Coordinates of C-alpha atoms in Angstrom, one line a residue:
X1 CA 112.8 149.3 105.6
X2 CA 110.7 146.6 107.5
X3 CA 111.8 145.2 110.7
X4 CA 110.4 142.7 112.9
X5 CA 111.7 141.0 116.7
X6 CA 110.3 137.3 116.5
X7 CA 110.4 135.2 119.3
X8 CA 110.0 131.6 119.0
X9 CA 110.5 128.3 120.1
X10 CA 113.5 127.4 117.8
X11 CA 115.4 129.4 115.1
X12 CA 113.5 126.9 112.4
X13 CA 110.3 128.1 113.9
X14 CA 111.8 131.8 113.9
X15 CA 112.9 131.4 110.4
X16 CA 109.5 130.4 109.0
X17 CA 107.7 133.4 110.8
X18 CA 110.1 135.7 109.2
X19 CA 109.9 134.3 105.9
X20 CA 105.7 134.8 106.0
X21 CA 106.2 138.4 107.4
X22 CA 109.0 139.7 105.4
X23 CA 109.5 137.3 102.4
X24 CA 112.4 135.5 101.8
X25 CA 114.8 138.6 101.2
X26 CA 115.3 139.4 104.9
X27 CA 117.5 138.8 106.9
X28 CA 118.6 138.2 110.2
X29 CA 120.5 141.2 112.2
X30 CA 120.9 139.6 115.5
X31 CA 119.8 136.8 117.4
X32 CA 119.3 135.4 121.5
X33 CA 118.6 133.0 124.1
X34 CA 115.7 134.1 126.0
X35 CA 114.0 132.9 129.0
X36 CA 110.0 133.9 128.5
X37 CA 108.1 132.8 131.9
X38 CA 104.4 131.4 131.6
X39 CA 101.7 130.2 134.3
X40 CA 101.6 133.4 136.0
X41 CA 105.7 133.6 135.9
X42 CA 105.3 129.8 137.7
X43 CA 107.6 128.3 134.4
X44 CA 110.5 129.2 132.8
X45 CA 110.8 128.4 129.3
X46 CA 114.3 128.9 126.9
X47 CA 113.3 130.7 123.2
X48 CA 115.2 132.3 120.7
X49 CA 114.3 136.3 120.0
X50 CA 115.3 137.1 116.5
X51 CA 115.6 140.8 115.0
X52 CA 115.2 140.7 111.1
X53 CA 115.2 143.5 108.5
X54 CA 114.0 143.6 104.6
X55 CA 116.9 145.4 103.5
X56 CA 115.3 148.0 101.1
X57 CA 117.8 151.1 102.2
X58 CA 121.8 150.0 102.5
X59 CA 121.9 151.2 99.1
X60 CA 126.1 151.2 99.1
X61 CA 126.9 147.7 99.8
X62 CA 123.7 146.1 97.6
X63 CA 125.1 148.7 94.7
X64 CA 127.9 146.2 95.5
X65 CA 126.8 143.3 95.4
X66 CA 127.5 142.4 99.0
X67 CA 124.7 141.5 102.0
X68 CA 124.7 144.0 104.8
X69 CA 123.7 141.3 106.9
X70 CA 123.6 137.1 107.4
X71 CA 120.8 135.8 104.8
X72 CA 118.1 133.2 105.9
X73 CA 119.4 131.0 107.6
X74 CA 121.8 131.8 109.7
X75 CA 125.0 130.7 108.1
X76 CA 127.5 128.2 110.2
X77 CA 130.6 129.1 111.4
X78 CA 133.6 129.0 109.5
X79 CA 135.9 125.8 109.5
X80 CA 139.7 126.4 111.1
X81 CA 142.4 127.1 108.9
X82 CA 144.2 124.0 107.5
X83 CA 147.1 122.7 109.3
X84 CA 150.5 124.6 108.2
X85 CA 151.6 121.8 105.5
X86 CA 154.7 119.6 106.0
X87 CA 158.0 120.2 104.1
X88 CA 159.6 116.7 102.6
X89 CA 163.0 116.8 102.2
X90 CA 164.7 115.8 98.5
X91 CA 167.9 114.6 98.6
X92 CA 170.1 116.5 101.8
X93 CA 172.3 118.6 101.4
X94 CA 175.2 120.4 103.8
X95 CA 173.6 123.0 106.2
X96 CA 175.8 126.1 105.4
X97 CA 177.5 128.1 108.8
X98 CA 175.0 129.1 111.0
X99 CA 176.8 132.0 112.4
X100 CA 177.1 133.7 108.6
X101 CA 176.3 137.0 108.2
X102 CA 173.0 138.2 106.1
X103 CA 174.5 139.2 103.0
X104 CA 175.6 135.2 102.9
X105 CA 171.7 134.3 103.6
X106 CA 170.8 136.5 100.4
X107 CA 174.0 134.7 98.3
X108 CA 172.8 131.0 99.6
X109 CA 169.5 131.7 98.9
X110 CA 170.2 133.0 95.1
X111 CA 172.7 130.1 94.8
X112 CA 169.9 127.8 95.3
X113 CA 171.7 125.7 97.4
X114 CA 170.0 126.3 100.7
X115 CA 168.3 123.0 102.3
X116 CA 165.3 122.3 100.8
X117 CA 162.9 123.2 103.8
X118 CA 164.2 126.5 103.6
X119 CA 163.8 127.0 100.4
X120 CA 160.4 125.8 100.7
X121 CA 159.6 128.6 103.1
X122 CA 161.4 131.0 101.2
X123 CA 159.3 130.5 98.9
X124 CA 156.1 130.0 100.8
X125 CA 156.9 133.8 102.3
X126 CA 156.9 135.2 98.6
X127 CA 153.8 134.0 97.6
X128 CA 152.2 135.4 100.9
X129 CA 153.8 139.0 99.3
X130 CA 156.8 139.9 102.2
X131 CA 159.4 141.3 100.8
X132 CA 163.2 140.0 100.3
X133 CA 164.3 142.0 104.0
X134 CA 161.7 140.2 105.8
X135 CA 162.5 136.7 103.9
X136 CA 166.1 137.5 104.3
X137 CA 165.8 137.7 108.4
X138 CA 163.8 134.8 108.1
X139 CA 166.4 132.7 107.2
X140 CA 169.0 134.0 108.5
X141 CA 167.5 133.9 111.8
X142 CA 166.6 130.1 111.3
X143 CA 170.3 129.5 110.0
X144 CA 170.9 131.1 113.4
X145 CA 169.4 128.8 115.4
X146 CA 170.4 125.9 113.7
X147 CA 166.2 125.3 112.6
X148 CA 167.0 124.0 109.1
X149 CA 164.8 120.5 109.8
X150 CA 161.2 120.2 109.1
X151 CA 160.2 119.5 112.7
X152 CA 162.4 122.6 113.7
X153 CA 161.4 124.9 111.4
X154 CA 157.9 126.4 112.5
X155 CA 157.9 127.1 115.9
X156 CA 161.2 129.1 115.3
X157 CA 159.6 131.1 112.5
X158 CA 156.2 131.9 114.1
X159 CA 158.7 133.6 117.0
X160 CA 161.0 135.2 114.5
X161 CA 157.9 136.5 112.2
X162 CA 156.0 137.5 115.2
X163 CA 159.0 139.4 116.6
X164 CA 158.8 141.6 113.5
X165 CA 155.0 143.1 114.6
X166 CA 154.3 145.4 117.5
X167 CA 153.3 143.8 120.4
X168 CA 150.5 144.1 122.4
X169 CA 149.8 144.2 126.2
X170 CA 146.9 141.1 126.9
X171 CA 145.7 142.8 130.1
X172 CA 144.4 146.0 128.0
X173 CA 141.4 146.0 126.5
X174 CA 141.4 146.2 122.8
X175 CA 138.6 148.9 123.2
X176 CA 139.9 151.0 125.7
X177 CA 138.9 154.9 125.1
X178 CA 135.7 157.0 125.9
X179 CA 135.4 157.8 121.9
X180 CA 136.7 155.6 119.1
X181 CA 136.7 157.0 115.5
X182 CA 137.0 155.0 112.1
X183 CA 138.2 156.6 108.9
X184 CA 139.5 155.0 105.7
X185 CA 138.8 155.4 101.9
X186 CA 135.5 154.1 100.4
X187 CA 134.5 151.2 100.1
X188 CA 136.8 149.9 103.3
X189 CA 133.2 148.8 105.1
X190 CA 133.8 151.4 108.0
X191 CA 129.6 151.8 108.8
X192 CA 129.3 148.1 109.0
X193 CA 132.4 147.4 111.2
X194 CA 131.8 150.1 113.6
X195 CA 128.2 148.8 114.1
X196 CA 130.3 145.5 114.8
X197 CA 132.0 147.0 117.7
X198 CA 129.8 149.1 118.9
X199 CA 127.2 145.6 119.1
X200 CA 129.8 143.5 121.0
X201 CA 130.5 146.4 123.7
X202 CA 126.4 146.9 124.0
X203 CA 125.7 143.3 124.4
X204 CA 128.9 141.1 125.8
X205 CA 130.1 144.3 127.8
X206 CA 126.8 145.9 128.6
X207 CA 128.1 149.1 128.4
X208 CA 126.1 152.6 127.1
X209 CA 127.0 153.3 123.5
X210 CA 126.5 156.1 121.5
X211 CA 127.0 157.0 117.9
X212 CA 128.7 160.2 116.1
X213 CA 128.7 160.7 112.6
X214 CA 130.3 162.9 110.3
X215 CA 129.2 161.2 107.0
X216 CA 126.6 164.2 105.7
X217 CA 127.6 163.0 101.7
X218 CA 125.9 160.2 101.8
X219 CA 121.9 160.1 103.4
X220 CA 122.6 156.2 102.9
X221 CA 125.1 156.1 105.5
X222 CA 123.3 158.1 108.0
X223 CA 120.0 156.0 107.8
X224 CA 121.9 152.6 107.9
X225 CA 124.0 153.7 111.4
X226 CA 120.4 154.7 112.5
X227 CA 119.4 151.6 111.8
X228 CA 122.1 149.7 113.4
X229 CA 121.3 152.3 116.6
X230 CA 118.2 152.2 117.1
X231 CA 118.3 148.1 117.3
X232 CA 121.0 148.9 120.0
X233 CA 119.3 151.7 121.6
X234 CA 122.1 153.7 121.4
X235 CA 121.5 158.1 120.2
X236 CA 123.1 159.3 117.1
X237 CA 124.3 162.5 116.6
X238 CA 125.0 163.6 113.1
X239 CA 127.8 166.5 112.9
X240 CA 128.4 168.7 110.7
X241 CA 131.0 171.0 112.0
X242 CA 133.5 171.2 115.0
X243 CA 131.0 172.8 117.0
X244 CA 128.6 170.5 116.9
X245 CA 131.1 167.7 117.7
X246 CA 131.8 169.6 120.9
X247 CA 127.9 169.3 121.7
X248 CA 127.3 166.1 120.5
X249 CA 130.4 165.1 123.2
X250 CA 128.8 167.5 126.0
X251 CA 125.3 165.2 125.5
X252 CA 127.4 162.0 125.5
X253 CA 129.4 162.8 128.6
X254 CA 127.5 160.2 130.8
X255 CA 128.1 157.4 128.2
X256 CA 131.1 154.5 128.2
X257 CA 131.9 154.6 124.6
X258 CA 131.1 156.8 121.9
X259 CA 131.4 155.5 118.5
X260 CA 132.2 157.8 115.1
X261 CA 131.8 157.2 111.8
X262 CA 133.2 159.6 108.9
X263 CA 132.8 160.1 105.2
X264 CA 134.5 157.2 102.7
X265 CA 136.4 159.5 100.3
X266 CA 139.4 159.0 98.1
X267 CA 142.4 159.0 100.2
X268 CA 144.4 161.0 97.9
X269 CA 142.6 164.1 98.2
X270 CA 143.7 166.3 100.6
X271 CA 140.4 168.2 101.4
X272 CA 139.6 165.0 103.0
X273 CA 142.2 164.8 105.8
X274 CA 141.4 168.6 106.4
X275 CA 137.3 168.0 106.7
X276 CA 138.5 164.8 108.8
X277 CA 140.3 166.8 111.3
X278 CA 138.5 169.9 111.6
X279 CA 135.3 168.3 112.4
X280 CA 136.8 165.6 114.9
X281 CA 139.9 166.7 117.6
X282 CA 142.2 163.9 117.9
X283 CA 143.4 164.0 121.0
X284 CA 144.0 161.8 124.2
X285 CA 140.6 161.0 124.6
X286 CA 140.1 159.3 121.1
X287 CA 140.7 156.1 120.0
X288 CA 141.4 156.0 116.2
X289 CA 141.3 152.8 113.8
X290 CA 142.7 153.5 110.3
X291 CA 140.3 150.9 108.2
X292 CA 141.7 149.4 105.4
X293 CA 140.2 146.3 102.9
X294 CA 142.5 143.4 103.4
X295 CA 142.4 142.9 99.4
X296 CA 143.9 146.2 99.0
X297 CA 147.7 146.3 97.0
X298 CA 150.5 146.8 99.3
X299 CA 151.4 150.1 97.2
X300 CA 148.1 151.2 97.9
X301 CA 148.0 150.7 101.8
X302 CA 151.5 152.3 102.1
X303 CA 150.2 155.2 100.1
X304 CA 147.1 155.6 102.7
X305 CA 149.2 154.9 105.6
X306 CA 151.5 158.0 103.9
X307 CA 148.7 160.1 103.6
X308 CA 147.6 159.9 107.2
X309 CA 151.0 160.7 108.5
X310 CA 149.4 163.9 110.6
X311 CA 146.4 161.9 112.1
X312 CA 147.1 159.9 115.0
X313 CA 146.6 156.0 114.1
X314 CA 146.9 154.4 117.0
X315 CA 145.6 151.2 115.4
X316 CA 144.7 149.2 112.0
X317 CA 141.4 147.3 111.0
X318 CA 141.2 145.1 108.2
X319 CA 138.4 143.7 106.4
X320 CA 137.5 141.4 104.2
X321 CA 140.0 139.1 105.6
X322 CA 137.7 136.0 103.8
X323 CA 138.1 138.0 100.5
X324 CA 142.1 136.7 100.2
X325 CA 144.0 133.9 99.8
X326 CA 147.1 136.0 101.4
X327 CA 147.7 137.6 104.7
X328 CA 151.1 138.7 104.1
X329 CA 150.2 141.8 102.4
X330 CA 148.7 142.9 106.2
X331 CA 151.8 141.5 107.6
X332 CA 154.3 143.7 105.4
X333 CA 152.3 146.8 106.4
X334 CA 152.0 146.3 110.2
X335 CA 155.8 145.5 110.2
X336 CA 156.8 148.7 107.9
X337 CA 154.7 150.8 110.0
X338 CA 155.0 149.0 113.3
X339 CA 151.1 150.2 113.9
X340 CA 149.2 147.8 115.9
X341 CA 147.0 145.4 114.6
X342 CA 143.3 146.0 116.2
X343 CA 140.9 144.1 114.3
X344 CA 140.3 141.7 111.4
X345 CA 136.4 141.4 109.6
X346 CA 135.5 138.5 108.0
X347 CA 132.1 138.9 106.7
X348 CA 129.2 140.7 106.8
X349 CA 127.0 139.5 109.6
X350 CA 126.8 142.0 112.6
X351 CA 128.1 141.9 115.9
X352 CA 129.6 137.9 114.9
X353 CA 132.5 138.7 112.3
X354 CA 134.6 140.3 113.5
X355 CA 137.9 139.1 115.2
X356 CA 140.7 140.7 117.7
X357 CA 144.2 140.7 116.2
X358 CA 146.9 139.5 117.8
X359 CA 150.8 139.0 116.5
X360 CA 150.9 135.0 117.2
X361 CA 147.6 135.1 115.4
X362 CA 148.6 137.3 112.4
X363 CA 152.1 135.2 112.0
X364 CA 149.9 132.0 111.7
X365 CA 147.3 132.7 109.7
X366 CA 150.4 134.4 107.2
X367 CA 152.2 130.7 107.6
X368 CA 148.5 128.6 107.0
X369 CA 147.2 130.6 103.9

C-alpha cells in the first residue's frame, strides 16, 4: 500500500499531484483546510492537505466490489430526500367513528372503505415492510385524532410512528463510554464504520483514540484498521485472548475512547458469541453497537437480534442505508426490540458517511422513501 499527504493550493491542484504520484486508482482518505505561513511566518496562506492511498490491501471489500474509500474526485454530497408526496382525495367518503376500537380499524381497513388518504398510507406503510400491528395503530391512532385529511395526516403520523421507537436523551452524547465495541455478522462493514467513528471523535472532538482488535482470522482486517490508525495516530492492540484484553486496557488507561473491532462470522454459530465474550468483558465500562446491513431481511435481523440475547446491545448501527429503497425494515426492528438506534452509514468514504440516528429522523426518512 502507497500513501501520500499532498498539500496544495486547491483540491484540483491536489487531485492532479495524486493522480501523477499514485495513478488514477487512488483515492482520497481524508481531506483539510490548512493555514501554511510563508515569508519567514510574515503570511498566512489557506491550502488544502489531502491524505490519499493506492488501495492494493482491503482485500474484503474489493473481493466485493465495493471502494473502501471516496474515488478521485471527491464525490458531492448527497441531495435531500424528496418531499413526503401529497395524497389527492377521489371521491369522499364518510369518516367512520373516531372513538372505534382497533379491531374496527382492522375491519374498516379490510372493508376498503376507509377514506382514501388513509388508505393511501396504509398502503404506503406496507410497502416500507411494517407489519399489520404497527399499520393497525397507525390508523387507529389518526382515526383518533380525527387526522383523516391530507393536510392533517403527516404531522400526526411522524408523532404516532415516532412514539413507537425508544427515545433518546439530546443532551447525551451519542458516544459516551471509555471503550465502544462493534460486532455483527460478515459482511455488515464493522472495520470501516468503526474507523468512521473513531475519525470524527479524533478530529471534530480532538480526543485520544485508541484501537482494540480481536479479528486474528482475517490478516486483511488487521492491516486495514492499521491503516486507518496510523493516519489517525491512534495504537492498535491486537488481542488474542482475555488476558491480553486486560493489558491492552491497562496501556489504554490514559486514553478518552478506545475503539474494538471483532471477527465477522456467521451469526448462527454459537462458537462465535462464546469467542466474542470471552475475549471482551461487557460490562459498565463498554459501549456496544450491534452492526447490522440495512439491506438485510427482517427474518434475518430478528434472528441476529435473537442470537445476541446474552450480550448487552445497548445500541444498533446500520449500514448501507443508500443500498435501499425502504427504511421500514429498520423501523420494524428498533420498535420490536425497543433498542436504540445509534448510527446510520451511507457509503463508503471515511470519517463523512456516517449519520447519528434519531426517532423524528428515522420516522421521516420511513414516510419519504
Amino acid at each position: 500500500m502507497k500513501m501520500k499527504k499532498i498539500t496544495a493550493n486547491s483540491m484540483q491542484e491536489a487531485t492532479i499531484q495524486i493522480r501523477q504520484q499514485l495513478g488514477k486508482d487512488a483515492v482520497i482518505l481524508n481531506s483539510k483546510t490548512v493555514v501554511k505561513r510563508k515569508l519567514f511566518g510574515l503570511k498566512k496562506q489557506q491550502m488544502v492537505e489531502v491524505i490519499a492511498v493506492l488501495d492494493q490491501d482491503f482485500e474484503e471489500r474489493a473481493g466485493k466490489g465495493l471502494n473502501p474509500a471516496s474515488p478521485l474526485p471527491v464525490l458531492p454530497k448527497k441531495e435531500k430526500l424528496p418531499e413526503e408526496p401529497s395524497f389527492v382525495p377521489k371521491a369522499a367518503k364518510p369518516a367512520p367513528s373516531h372513538t372505534q376500537p382497533l379491531e374496527y380499524v382492522r375491519n374498516e381497513r379490510h372493508a376498503g372503505i376507509l377514506p382514501d388518504p388513509l388508505i393511501a398510507i396504509d398502503q404506503k406503510l406496507k410497502d416500507q415492510g411494517l407489519d399489520d400491528a404497527i399499520r393497525d395503530e397507525c390508523l387507529k391512532g389518526l382515526l383518533t385524532k380525527g387526522a383523516v385529511k391530507e393536510y392533517h395526516i403527516k404531522k400526526e403520523l411522524e408523532q404516532l410512528l415516532t412514539d413507537m421507537l425508544p427515545a433518546q436523551t439530546s443532551d447525551e452524547p451519542m458516544i459516551s463510554s471509555k471503550y465502544i465495541v462493534l460486532f455483527g455478522s460478515t459482511g455488515a462493514g464493522k472495520t470501516t464504520t468503526i474507523a468512521k467513528l473513531a475519525a470524527k471523535t479524533a478530529i471534530q472532538q480532538q480526543k485520544k483514540i485508541a484501537f482494540i482488535t480481536t479479528d486474528t482470522y482475517r490478516i486483511a482486517a488487521i492491516e486495514q484498521l492499521k491503516t486507518y490508525a496510523e493516519l489517525l495516530n491512534a495504537p492498535l492492540e491486537v488481542c488474542y485472548s482475555r488476558e491480553d484484553f486486560v493489558k491492552a486496557q491497562e496501556t489504554f488507561k490514559e486514553y478518552d475512547h478506545i475503539f474494538i473491532d471483532t471477527a465477522g462470522r456467521n451469526f448462527k454459530e454459537e462458537a462465535y458469541i462464546k469467542e466474542l465474550t470471552d475475549i471482551i468483558p461487557f460490562d459498565e465500562s463498554i459501549q456496544s453497537f450491534l452492526v447490522m446491513s440495512a439491506t438485510s431481511k427482517y427474518q434475518d435481523m430478528k434472528a441476529m437480534v435473537k442470537r445476541f440475547e446474552h450480550v448487552p446491545i445497548n445500541q444498533f448501527i446500520f449500514t448501507k442505508v443508500d443500498e435501499t429503497d425502504t427504511m421500514g425494515t429498520i423501523f420494524q426492528i428498533i420498535a420490536d426490540s425497543q433498542i436504540k438506534l445509534g448510527f446510520l452509514t451511507n457509503g463508503q468514504n471515511v470519517p463523512e458517511d456516517i449519520l447519528e440516528g434519531s426517532p423524528l429522523e428515522l420516522t421521516r426518512m420511513v414516510l419519504q422513501s
